[in-house]
XYZ file of C-alpha atoms in Angstrom:
779
model
C 19.152 75.001 -22.132
C 19.268 73.786 -18.551
C 18.620 77.300 -17.248
C 15.635 77.805 -19.503
C 14.187 74.503 -18.407
C 14.346 75.719 -14.834
C 12.600 79.047 -15.805
C 15.492 80.935 -14.290
C 15.976 84.648 -14.804
C 19.476 85.501 -16.030
C 20.859 88.509 -14.168
C 23.178 90.857 -16.075
C 25.132 93.675 -14.418
C 26.278 96.670 -16.506
C 29.355 98.471 -15.126
C 32.131 100.771 -16.338
C 33.664 104.223 -16.011
C 31.425 107.299 -15.824
C 29.972 108.639 -19.058
C 30.693 105.472 -21.049
C 27.076 104.887 -22.173
C 25.903 102.277 -19.640
C 22.470 103.771 -19.006
C 21.798 104.572 -22.681
C 22.691 100.992 -23.635
C 20.106 99.538 -21.228
C 17.431 102.117 -22.097
C 17.809 101.568 -25.837
C 17.675 97.772 -25.465
C 14.504 97.969 -23.355
C 12.634 100.594 -25.400
C 14.183 100.124 -28.847
C 14.643 103.898 -29.030
C 17.481 106.218 -28.106
C 16.965 108.550 -25.173
C 19.237 111.578 -25.542
C 18.800 112.556 -21.873
C 18.642 109.354 -19.811
C 18.512 109.428 -15.989
C 21.790 109.051 -14.077
C 20.994 105.435 -13.070
C 18.131 103.283 -14.268
C 16.249 100.889 -11.994
C 16.523 97.203 -12.819
C 15.023 96.456 -16.243
C 13.438 93.139 -17.146
C 13.867 92.024 -20.762
C 11.091 89.618 -21.825
C 11.795 86.066 -23.061
C 10.990 87.143 -26.622
C 14.027 89.410 -26.574
C 16.358 86.510 -27.479
C 15.953 83.345 -29.566
C 16.462 81.184 -26.463
C 13.340 82.654 -24.816
C 14.993 83.197 -21.463
C 14.054 86.315 -19.451
C 16.835 88.646 -18.315
C 17.095 91.185 -15.510
C 19.543 93.968 -16.427
C 20.841 96.166 -13.607
C 22.461 99.550 -14.117
C 25.191 100.732 -11.718
C 26.751 103.978 -10.598
C 30.497 104.551 -10.824
C 30.610 106.931 -7.870
C 32.849 105.763 -5.002
C 30.032 106.205 -2.479
C 27.936 103.686 -4.475
C 30.675 101.038 -4.463
C 28.887 98.768 -1.967
C 25.764 98.626 -4.124
C 27.865 97.941 -7.240
C 29.677 95.062 -5.510
C 26.365 93.514 -4.447
C 24.970 93.706 -7.988
C 28.073 92.020 -9.416
C 27.892 89.227 -6.831
C 24.294 88.501 -7.826
C 24.964 88.599 -11.580
C 25.256 85.649 -13.955
C 27.103 87.779 -16.517
C 28.752 91.207 -16.461
C 28.823 93.774 -19.280
C 31.714 96.251 -18.973
C 31.306 99.387 -21.069
C 34.017 101.686 -22.369
C 34.010 104.769 -24.615
C 35.350 104.232 -28.127
C 36.891 107.710 -28.104
C 38.492 107.468 -24.657
C 41.217 104.840 -24.526
C 41.693 105.373 -20.787
C 38.265 103.776 -20.210
C 39.506 100.650 -22.015
C 42.684 100.629 -19.958
C 40.667 100.847 -16.729
C 38.972 97.584 -17.694
C 42.372 95.895 -17.656
C 43.638 97.562 -14.490
C 40.499 97.865 -12.372
C 37.155 96.513 -13.536
C 38.139 93.001 -14.641
C 40.030 92.192 -11.437
C 37.264 93.678 -9.319
C 34.686 91.454 -11.010
C 36.814 88.320 -10.620
C 37.420 89.114 -6.968
C 33.699 89.516 -6.307
C 32.539 86.571 -8.417
C 35.232 84.348 -9.946
C 34.667 82.745 -13.345
C 31.669 84.921 -14.214
C 31.598 85.614 -17.999
C 32.487 89.157 -19.048
C 31.225 90.932 -22.192
C 33.018 94.091 -23.376
C 30.787 96.762 -24.959
C 32.580 99.409 -27.057
C 29.893 102.091 -26.782
C 29.528 105.165 -28.982
C 31.066 103.281 -31.913
C 29.149 105.543 -34.297
C 31.802 108.159 -33.578
C 34.457 105.973 -35.236
C 34.156 107.216 -38.792
C 37.498 106.228 -40.278
C 38.757 102.724 -40.908
C 42.011 103.667 -39.268
C 40.208 104.407 -36.014
C 38.294 101.159 -36.180
C 41.483 99.150 -36.686
C 43.195 101.016 -33.850
C 40.448 100.278 -31.358
C 40.352 96.620 -32.449
C 44.091 96.242 -31.832
C 43.824 98.003 -28.495
C 41.066 95.620 -27.393
C 43.093 92.582 -28.468
C 46.077 93.788 -26.446
C 43.932 94.547 -23.421
C 42.143 91.191 -23.252
C 44.926 88.823 -24.322
C 45.486 87.703 -20.722
C 41.899 88.154 -19.482
C 40.519 84.622 -19.957
C 36.962 85.296 -18.835
C 36.257 87.912 -21.486
C 33.892 86.174 -23.894
C 33.566 88.755 -26.670
C 33.921 92.469 -27.439
C 31.196 94.160 -29.502
C 31.135 97.592 -31.146
C 27.721 99.083 -30.432
C 25.933 102.424 -30.650
C 22.797 103.341 -28.737
C 22.223 106.374 -30.973
C 22.057 104.278 -34.173
C 20.684 101.119 -32.435
C 23.712 99.236 -33.736
C 24.243 95.816 -32.057
C 22.582 96.951 -28.823
C 20.459 93.817 -28.532
C 23.479 91.696 -29.495
C 25.331 92.801 -26.375
C 22.693 91.262 -24.107
C 22.156 88.280 -26.385
C 25.851 87.381 -26.116
C 25.677 87.932 -22.352
C 22.811 85.449 -22.193
C 24.628 83.081 -24.519
C 27.721 83.229 -22.308
C 25.575 82.069 -19.402
C 23.709 79.326 -21.250
C 26.694 78.145 -23.312
C 29.871 79.291 -21.535
C 33.125 79.246 -23.452
C 35.414 79.092 -20.432
C 34.947 75.357 -19.576
C 35.331 74.259 -23.207
C 38.050 76.175 -24.950
C 41.368 77.833 -24.223
C 41.155 80.972 -26.332
C 44.838 81.798 -25.895
C 46.207 78.374 -26.907
C 43.400 77.716 -29.414
C 42.544 74.225 -28.183
C 39.928 72.294 -26.230
C 40.431 72.040 -22.493
C 41.225 68.624 -20.950
C 37.860 68.136 -19.230
C 36.051 68.980 -22.460
C 38.198 66.460 -24.351
C 37.369 63.727 -21.817
C 33.649 64.507 -21.978
C 33.570 64.423 -25.796
C 35.597 61.203 -25.783
C 32.932 59.623 -23.583
C 30.224 60.668 -26.039
C 32.279 59.229 -28.909
C 32.937 55.914 -27.114
C 29.294 55.460 -26.124
C 28.199 56.010 -29.745
C 30.886 53.691 -31.157
C 28.728 50.587 -30.860
C 31.121 48.184 -32.605
C 34.193 49.505 -30.771
C 36.309 50.005 -33.917
C 37.400 53.547 -32.870
C 35.428 55.162 -35.709
C 31.845 56.348 -36.185
C 30.228 54.827 -39.249
C 27.360 56.555 -41.042
C 24.779 54.658 -38.989
C 26.595 55.467 -35.734
C 26.858 59.134 -36.731
C 23.134 59.241 -37.399
C 22.455 57.622 -34.036
C 24.590 60.330 -32.436
C 22.641 63.001 -34.344
C 19.331 61.489 -33.259
C 20.348 61.356 -29.589
C 21.747 64.893 -29.433
C 19.699 66.873 -31.948
C 16.621 64.746 -32.571
C 17.250 64.374 -36.311
C 19.373 62.365 -38.731
C 21.641 63.596 -41.536
C 21.040 62.801 -45.162
C 23.786 60.935 -47.080
C 24.835 64.183 -48.765
C 25.106 65.968 -45.410
C 27.188 63.138 -43.992
C 29.526 63.329 -46.978
C 29.858 67.085 -46.591
C 30.804 66.714 -42.924
C 33.520 64.199 -43.803
C 34.885 66.422 -46.563
C 35.152 69.403 -44.199
C 37.103 67.281 -41.726
C 39.364 65.729 -44.368
C 40.212 69.122 -45.834
C 41.620 70.289 -42.505
C 42.599 67.000 -40.833
C 43.275 64.047 -43.177
C 43.510 61.561 -40.276
C 40.054 62.577 -39.072
C 38.281 60.250 -41.498
C 39.119 56.655 -42.452
C 37.346 54.040 -44.463
C 35.585 52.934 -41.241
C 34.193 56.430 -40.607
C 34.864 59.517 -38.495
C 37.722 59.010 -36.019
C 38.021 60.475 -32.546
C 40.435 63.139 -33.844
C 37.935 64.156 -36.503
C 35.109 64.194 -33.962
C 37.047 66.542 -31.688
C 38.051 68.715 -34.644
C 34.393 69.232 -35.573
C 33.691 70.658 -32.128
C 36.688 72.962 -32.365
C 35.150 74.319 -35.577
C 31.780 74.785 -33.846
C 33.399 76.763 -31.022
C 35.602 78.934 -33.216
C 32.623 79.818 -35.395
C 30.541 80.829 -32.375
C 28.273 77.794 -32.380
C 28.882 76.814 -28.778
C 25.283 75.733 -28.436
C 26.018 72.720 -30.661
C 28.810 71.459 -28.407
C 26.795 72.155 -25.253
C 23.814 70.315 -26.722
C 26.002 67.207 -27.018
C 27.451 67.555 -23.533
C 24.114 68.108 -21.831
C 22.526 65.175 -23.638
C 25.231 63.048 -22.053
C 24.484 64.361 -18.568
C 27.193 67.001 -18.072
C 26.717 70.225 -16.133
C 28.444 73.569 -16.720
C 31.587 72.397 -14.905
C 31.812 69.364 -17.235
C 31.038 66.809 -14.562
C 28.018 64.545 -14.452
C 25.111 66.527 -13.049
C 23.204 65.829 -9.866
C 20.138 64.819 -11.859
C 22.174 61.853 -13.184
C 23.932 60.818 -9.981
C 20.972 61.386 -7.655
C 18.971 58.597 -9.200
C 20.032 56.719 -6.059
C 19.248 58.016 -2.560
C 22.488 58.949 -0.815
C 21.042 59.819 2.589
C 20.978 56.226 3.796
C 20.063 55.193 7.344
C 23.096 54.610 9.591
C 22.680 50.839 9.358
C 22.896 50.675 5.543
C 25.745 50.920 3.046
C 26.263 50.711 -0.721
C 28.407 48.046 -2.367
C 29.178 47.179 -5.987
C 26.495 45.016 -7.531
C 27.165 41.951 -9.657
C 26.290 44.077 -12.699
C 29.024 46.567 -11.799
C 31.575 43.807 -11.142
C 30.805 42.253 -14.529
C 31.081 45.631 -16.284
C 34.447 46.409 -14.678
C 35.751 42.924 -15.468
C 34.819 43.351 -19.150
C 36.625 46.685 -19.252
C 39.717 45.013 -17.846
C 39.632 42.313 -20.510
C 39.051 44.839 -23.325
C 42.059 46.968 -22.384
C 44.391 44.063 -21.616
C 45.705 44.177 -25.181
C 48.543 41.695 -24.717
C 46.441 39.228 -22.722
C 48.993 38.848 -19.914
C 46.400 39.391 -17.177
C 47.952 42.725 -16.175
C 46.883 46.312 -16.830
C 49.977 48.422 -17.294
C 49.996 52.117 -16.487
C 49.579 53.011 -20.159
C 46.619 50.642 -20.469
C 45.039 52.163 -17.378
C 45.436 55.629 -18.901
C 43.676 54.441 -22.035
C 40.885 52.894 -19.993
C 40.303 56.074 -17.982
C 40.527 58.484 -20.922
C 36.853 59.412 -20.499
C 37.054 59.888 -16.727
C 38.274 62.865 -14.719
C 41.422 61.658 -12.923
C 40.268 58.674 -10.812
C 40.322 59.258 -7.105
C 42.583 56.230 -6.619
C 45.286 57.781 -8.758
C 45.716 60.641 -6.273
C 48.132 61.071 -3.404
C 45.678 59.685 -0.859
C 46.229 56.227 -2.373
C 49.971 56.247 -1.757
C 49.415 54.454 1.570
C 46.737 52.059 0.304
C 48.174 48.578 -0.271
C 46.171 46.355 -2.599
C 46.762 42.669 -3.076
C 47.476 41.625 -6.658
C 49.538 44.634 -7.745
C 52.903 44.436 -9.490
C 54.387 47.895 -9.327
C 52.043 50.141 -11.305
C 50.438 47.166 -13.075
C 47.218 45.633 -11.758
C 45.807 42.134 -11.920
C 42.052 41.721 -12.194
C 41.911 40.937 -8.468
C 43.608 44.235 -7.592
C 41.485 46.136 -10.113
C 38.277 44.874 -8.506
C 39.615 45.487 -4.990
C 40.308 49.124 -5.813
C 36.771 49.546 -7.095
C 35.300 47.901 -3.979
C 37.383 50.071 -1.668
C 36.429 53.205 -3.620
C 32.757 52.275 -3.347
C 33.082 51.710 0.394
C 34.773 55.073 0.960
C 32.769 57.216 -1.505
C 29.950 55.387 -3.316
C 28.774 58.498 -5.177
C 32.192 59.067 -6.749
C 32.501 55.375 -7.593
C 29.124 55.496 -9.334
C 30.129 58.577 -11.332
C 33.338 56.861 -12.492
C 31.399 53.817 -13.670
C 29.106 56.079 -15.675
C 32.092 58.014 -17.074
C 33.419 54.707 -18.374
C 30.346 54.358 -20.554
C 27.908 52.169 -18.637
C 24.306 52.357 -19.818
C 22.637 55.152 -21.735
C 23.881 58.767 -22.040
C 21.585 59.990 -19.289
C 22.559 57.247 -16.834
C 19.084 55.824 -16.338
C 20.673 52.450 -15.503
C 22.721 53.903 -12.619
C 20.691 52.107 -9.881
C 21.865 48.769 -11.304
C 25.488 49.477 -10.380
C 25.149 49.630 -6.601
C 23.344 47.412 -4.157
C 22.191 48.426 -0.714
C 23.401 46.241 2.155
C 22.883 46.284 5.918
C 25.706 47.229 8.246
C 26.504 45.586 11.554
C 23.512 45.939 13.895
C 23.051 44.416 17.345
C 19.461 43.361 16.617
C 20.103 41.878 13.139
C 23.500 40.253 13.277
C 22.863 37.636 10.609
C 22.249 40.234 7.888
C 26.018 40.737 7.604
C 26.160 37.470 5.658
C 25.037 39.332 2.506
C 27.974 41.759 2.611
C 30.851 41.346 0.152
C 33.195 43.900 1.774
C 34.259 43.859 5.429
C 35.906 46.857 7.079
C 38.285 46.202 9.972
C 39.928 48.832 12.170
C 43.301 47.763 13.574
C 44.259 49.090 17.009
C 47.353 48.499 19.066
C 50.217 50.225 20.877
C 53.277 51.455 19.044
C 55.583 48.645 17.950
C 52.957 45.922 18.315
C 53.114 44.867 14.646
C 50.003 46.535 13.159
C 51.705 47.717 9.978
C 53.308 44.321 9.354
C 49.911 42.653 9.671
C 48.398 45.008 7.090
C 51.282 44.483 4.702
C 50.831 40.726 5.046
C 47.202 41.051 3.878
C 48.385 42.755 0.684
C 51.122 40.147 0.211
C 53.943 42.676 0.576
C 55.389 42.266 4.082
C 58.721 43.894 3.209
C 57.438 46.953 1.344
C 58.301 50.370 2.743
C 55.423 52.824 2.474
C 56.087 56.563 2.495
C 53.802 59.126 4.019
C 52.266 59.881 7.378
C 48.601 59.066 6.805
C 47.134 55.848 8.287
C 48.033 52.704 6.394
C 45.221 50.859 4.594
C 45.388 47.361 3.161
C 42.863 45.596 0.929
C 42.802 41.895 0.148
C 40.561 38.952 -0.670
C 39.736 36.467 2.098
C 37.845 33.210 1.752
C 35.447 32.782 4.647
C 34.633 29.627 6.542
C 31.554 29.057 4.381
C 33.717 29.182 1.243
C 32.620 32.608 0.024
C 35.244 35.184 -0.907
C 34.984 38.649 0.599
C 37.065 41.794 0.334
C 38.729 42.705 3.622
C 39.709 46.334 4.179
C 42.023 46.883 7.145
C 42.675 50.440 8.333
C 45.417 51.159 10.832
C 44.512 53.500 13.692
C 47.626 55.216 15.129
C 48.123 54.761 18.858
C 48.316 58.499 19.500
C 44.860 58.912 17.942
C 43.473 56.209 20.248
C 45.160 57.797 23.263
C 43.599 61.149 22.428
C 40.264 59.434 21.929
C 40.396 57.719 25.337
C 41.392 60.997 27.000
C 38.415 62.664 25.372
C 36.187 59.883 26.670
C 37.425 60.390 30.206
C 36.863 64.134 29.958
C 33.347 63.644 28.675
C 32.519 61.333 31.588
C 33.999 63.744 34.111
C 32.279 66.777 32.594
C 29.153 68.059 34.400
C 25.728 67.442 32.977
C 24.899 69.674 30.045
C 28.540 70.198 29.096
C 29.381 70.290 25.378
C 32.487 68.113 25.699
C 32.548 65.572 22.848
C 34.066 62.122 23.176
C 35.658 61.920 19.764
C 38.462 63.410 17.694
C 38.590 64.347 14.057
C 41.296 61.742 13.388
C 39.418 58.863 15.022
C 37.558 56.738 12.466
C 33.812 56.420 12.760
C 33.190 53.239 14.745
C 29.699 52.919 13.260
C 31.289 52.369 9.813
C 33.439 49.531 11.128
C 32.399 45.862 10.958
C 35.078 44.336 13.191
C 38.041 45.563 15.233
C 41.425 43.878 15.670
C 43.561 44.624 18.730
C 47.187 43.747 18.126
C 49.795 43.365 20.867
C 53.363 42.170 21.084
C 53.265 38.577 22.340
C 56.538 39.087 24.205
C 55.504 42.239 26.094
C 53.123 42.434 29.046
C 52.914 46.229 28.691
C 51.851 45.885 25.074
C 49.073 43.452 26.015
C 47.798 45.663 28.824
C 47.749 48.692 26.530
C 45.813 46.734 23.881
C 43.353 45.537 26.538
C 42.687 49.096 27.703
C 42.149 50.160 24.093
C 39.714 47.308 23.517
C 37.630 48.154 26.584
C 37.463 51.833 25.623
C 36.649 51.239 21.945
C 34.079 48.522 22.660
C 32.312 50.719 25.219
C 32.344 53.710 22.852
C 30.826 51.519 20.118
C 27.916 50.587 22.368
C 29.208 47.089 23.147
C 28.100 45.839 19.727
C 31.445 45.827 17.891
C 33.025 42.378 17.357
C 36.607 42.340 18.611
C 39.476 39.957 17.879
C 42.741 39.953 19.836
C 45.887 39.256 17.791
C 49.157 38.179 19.424
C 51.772 39.442 16.951
C 55.450 38.463 16.935
C 54.548 35.023 18.195
C 57.976 33.760 17.146
C 59.435 35.634 20.152
C 57.466 33.340 22.507
C 55.062 34.431 25.221
C 56.069 34.235 28.891
C 54.063 31.898 31.163
C 52.957 34.789 33.365
C 51.678 36.636 30.315
C 49.915 33.498 29.073
C 48.048 33.258 32.356
C 47.129 36.952 32.206
C 45.914 36.616 28.624
C 43.812 33.543 29.439
C 42.305 35.240 32.501
C 41.426 38.353 30.477
C 39.860 36.340 27.675
C 37.775 34.351 30.174
C 36.594 37.457 32.042
C 35.620 39.191 28.794
C 34.110 35.985 27.349
C 36.314 36.191 24.261
C 38.313 33.559 22.366
C 42.034 33.435 22.990
C 44.177 35.756 20.864
C 45.204 34.578 17.403
C 48.977 33.922 17.368
C 50.645 35.576 14.357
C 54.226 35.783 13.160
C 54.699 37.771 9.971
C 58.433 37.119 10.168
C 57.955 33.349 9.782
C 54.777 33.578 7.698
C 52.606 31.905 10.349
C 49.340 33.863 10.163
C 47.062 31.189 11.695
C 44.112 32.227 9.533
C 43.852 35.603 11.262
C 42.169 37.278 8.281
C 39.583 34.524 8.040
C 38.948 34.898 11.768
C 38.341 38.627 11.325
C 35.858 38.069 8.504
C 34.053 35.340 10.459
C 33.793 37.561 13.532
C 32.254 40.330 11.412
C 29.757 37.999 9.755
C 28.853 36.088 12.952
C 29.705 38.327 15.917
C 28.317 36.023 18.624
C 31.111 35.231 21.048
C 33.332 38.073 19.839
C 31.755 41.016 21.689
C 33.678 41.755 24.920
C 31.719 41.488 28.138
C 32.971 44.846 29.371
C 32.013 46.326 32.758
C 29.605 48.653 30.958
C 27.952 45.690 29.269
C 27.728 43.789 32.554
C 26.163 46.790 34.253
C 23.657 47.081 31.429
C 22.690 43.411 31.739
C 22.284 43.777 35.498
C 20.113 46.830 35.019
C 17.886 44.961 32.558
C 17.526 42.024 34.973
C 16.627 44.308 37.832
C 14.183 46.122 35.612
C 12.428 42.888 34.678
C 12.449 41.704 38.294
C 11.028 45.013 39.501
C 8.346 44.901 36.857
C 7.445 41.331 37.770
C 7.258 42.171 41.453
C 5.058 45.180 40.763
C 2.799 43.013 38.630
C 2.508 40.362 41.338
C 1.721 43.000 43.953
C -1.004 44.430 41.751
C -2.539 40.979 41.260
C -2.443 40.324 45.016
C -4.066 43.641 45.870
C -6.750 43.109 43.286
C -7.443 39.614 44.644
C -7.738 40.894 48.200
C -10.042 43.634 47.000
C -12.312 41.090 45.301
C -12.282 38.919 48.446
C -13.217 41.924 50.571
C -16.110 42.741 48.238
C -17.322 39.151 48.469
C -17.045 38.985 52.252
C -18.900 42.278 52.776
C -21.696 41.437 50.361
C -25.214 39.972 51.155
C -25.649 36.460 52.487
C -25.057 33.780 49.934
C -28.103 31.866 48.569
C -28.647 28.211 49.543
C -25.834 26.102 48.260
C -25.922 22.681 46.632
C -25.108 19.587 48.654
C -21.820 19.998 50.495
C -18.546 19.223 48.805
C -15.361 18.007 50.489
C -13.437 20.869 52.071
C -10.144 21.965 50.596
C -7.395 22.898 53.020
C -5.220 25.964 52.590
C -2.200 23.887 51.676
C -4.093 22.196 48.826
C -5.146 25.598 47.510
C -1.564 26.833 47.525
C -0.396 23.663 45.835
C -3.106 23.980 43.194
C -2.170 27.557 42.357
C 1.557 26.822 42.234
C 1.003 23.769 40.033
C -1.151 25.854 37.754
C 1.561 28.470 37.320
C 4.281 25.887 36.759
C 2.254 23.992 34.163
C 3.978 24.596 30.742
C 0.976 23.970 28.520
C -2.634 22.909 28.286
C -5.426 24.449 30.329
C -3.009 25.879 32.861
C -1.193 27.843 30.143
C -4.509 29.126 28.921
C -5.422 30.096 32.508
C -2.173 32.058 32.823
C -2.668 33.887 29.520
C -6.167 34.891 30.534
C -4.880 36.116 33.880
C -3.347 39.100 32.058
C -6.807 40.359 31.113
C -8.833 42.277 33.736
C -11.986 40.254 33.153
C -10.094 36.998 33.281
C -8.475 38.136 36.523
C -11.926 38.690 37.923
C -12.900 35.160 36.950
C -9.843 33.768 38.715
C -10.696 35.724 41.845
C -14.287 34.538 41.714
C -13.106 30.920 41.379
C -11.056 31.360 44.561
C -14.038 32.946 46.273
C -16.291 30.074 45.181
C -13.777 27.626 46.645
C -13.926 29.451 49.977
C -17.737 29.624 49.740
C -17.906 25.898 49.247
C -15.743 25.384 52.284
C -18.026 27.602 54.369
C -21.128 25.816 53.064
C -19.666 22.449 53.890
C -18.942 23.450 57.467
C -22.403 25.009 57.844
C -24.102 21.812 56.687
C -22.089 19.786 59.111
C -23.149 22.004 62.010
C -26.775 21.965 60.992
C -26.860 18.179 60.679
C -25.435 17.602 64.127
C -27.136 20.265 66.227
C -30.002 21.454 64.015
C -29.128 25.165 64.650
C -26.112 27.395 64.391
C -25.012 29.626 67.201
C -23.433 33.080 66.611
C -20.032 31.912 67.804
C -20.035 28.903 65.437
C -20.971 31.099 62.459
C -18.199 33.556 63.275
C -15.664 30.744 63.562
C -16.736 29.315 60.219
C -16.488 32.726 58.495
C -13.045 33.320 59.979
C -11.829 29.984 58.646
C -13.169 30.766 55.183
C -11.543 34.180 55.076
C -8.257 32.695 56.209
C -8.315 30.026 53.506
C -9.197 32.603 50.844
C -6.448 34.953 51.948
C -3.902 32.140 51.819
C -5.096 31.214 48.365
C -4.823 34.781 47.084
C -1.413 35.269 48.694
C -0.214 32.130 46.920
C -0.805 33.815 43.556
C 1.806 36.625 43.889
C 4.185 34.248 45.637
C 4.072 31.793 42.745
C 4.321 34.595 40.193
C 7.340 36.026 42.000
C 9.107 32.662 42.004
C 8.309 32.170 38.324
C 9.588 35.686 37.482
C 12.854 35.063 39.277
C 13.277 31.847 37.306
C 12.669 33.688 34.027
C 15.130 36.473 34.871
C 17.837 33.974 35.633
C 17.104 32.114 32.401
C 17.495 33.243 28.783
C 13.989 34.746 28.578
C 12.561 37.717 30.414
C 9.237 37.745 32.253
C 7.466 39.896 29.739
C 8.837 37.995 26.739
C 7.717 34.658 28.222
C 4.286 35.986 29.107
C 3.865 37.426 25.615
C 4.995 34.154 24.046
C 2.542 32.082 26.088
C -0.213 34.548 25.277
């Protein structure tokens, strides 16, 4: 009753040849009376919810069979949830047109829509011979029309089975037969069998492959909200045993008996019973877990987050492995894997896309626990929603999947501002670049422990293995090979995007190029005996690192190290590594088995990327721009402080005469003022640090300016006292000379402030901290 729960109106289209009774059928159903002279075409008629036991409203639309009304008819069929095709019981050609025209037209317009056949004017069939003839004709006509749900004999004149036509149309929408049962072969369809097996397994609490009376009652309670009495349970078992002796054992109802019961429900027209079971276990009309079950987790994650298997999921999968390892040899054979996945639609990692995925711990088709877990981790990395659905198909949690959030954990991807958060990741994704013939494929095969295996296919090779990091923790390493022609196309696209004029729509990526944002580390492989191979790998690394925003950790790998590297190439490699501020390449020889811990190095670079990000020209230019930006900001700040200080000095000098001053103090020379200011700025702590922090506030800046002005005022007062004591009066020339000296000393003092700030800013830019960061920290 999913549709009823959503208060959806079921749309039914009524079509057929002219004069077959379409309009009379709709009019009689709506009015419960027969209209002998109905209009040519009725407008859409709404049947109330009370019309059917399911209490779902229906909108029935009449159609015209005229060729000029074909466009309207096609639109009505496309909008319909079910289609009723009418034919005249007395005119066999109208039945034949269903087979030759109407059915195929409906399926072309809306595939898989349920079709109900209405044999109208059945009251005209008076003899049994005629009734049998029309029944046989219908059976022949629909034997290869799989979407025909039912054919009903009806009569608008006698009100015979008119309402049943629309009730079965509604029932075909709410409880469709097509996904469940093959009417031609008389058996359940594979997806239906898998879904019912999952319901059986989840109700088989003791795992003995049979449902006891208590387990059957639990199943009844979950699906139908009621339990069966002992007599009812015994009757159910007797019905099964009479038709299928192996369906019941002394332990209870077996899986075969459980499936047989649902075949009986379907053949007797009780599809609602089977659909009630399926929907209680979270299935939609296509017999897959519905969005309401899977969307218990948010899938629209930010770009810096990713889902991984939780410890709960790893424990659940490990228990499944142990349960199905019947012989206890630590291997799951192909037959055991089939038994394990009997409740799951074919797993994604049994498809053709996995033919070029190498997993460590496999022995032919058999899997060790290590390989089994690696496949699950890789599946979760590539498609977490599908991985979650498969875990729920295997029977985790309750029927409705309320425990689904426990299966996945949200982790943080590689981010330039939070590099240490990668330590929580359990799966590392590495893209492997390199020119043709550099040894990329051999390196990936070595991770899976199969260096000699030949892999068919043309898709990129993927290898998955377990690597123990430097801190002792094991992580899953996924290495994906990127073909050199894809990288070449990518670099060409980059060049075109740079050369394109502003506003151009040229994109710097290709459909075959992996998403660099989903990569944790990149390996660049080159042939240790070839200078051309190294230069090609270097160009690739510069292009990929720049395209990734200079945040992608990169590791250079010198493959085929057994062929020895020339001295000239060694010098070139060392020079490149020094200029890019990268470690030297890891020497690897798959031929001799000398891997030099290259996989551990890749995992360590992903977890702790410091020292593994190339210092590309783009990154150098960015650093230079940031330094110049800080320096320009510091200079502008110093200039503003100087101008403000001069303005305050001008206001002081042009103001009224100063009041009498206290006894004279010793004069301070301009050099002492400069030294005092510079010492204040260079002081790392104490009162000087507090003075600097207050200098960022406008009021505090005013206080600093006033302190400089007071210093100048004191100097002027001291000189004035000296003149007065010696001569007893001050001439105009002496006063002017004294004022000029004071202004000069004040100006020097104020000019010392921006000069000291400028020197301090330059020191900060050259050091590890910027001007603004240091100022904010001291504040």
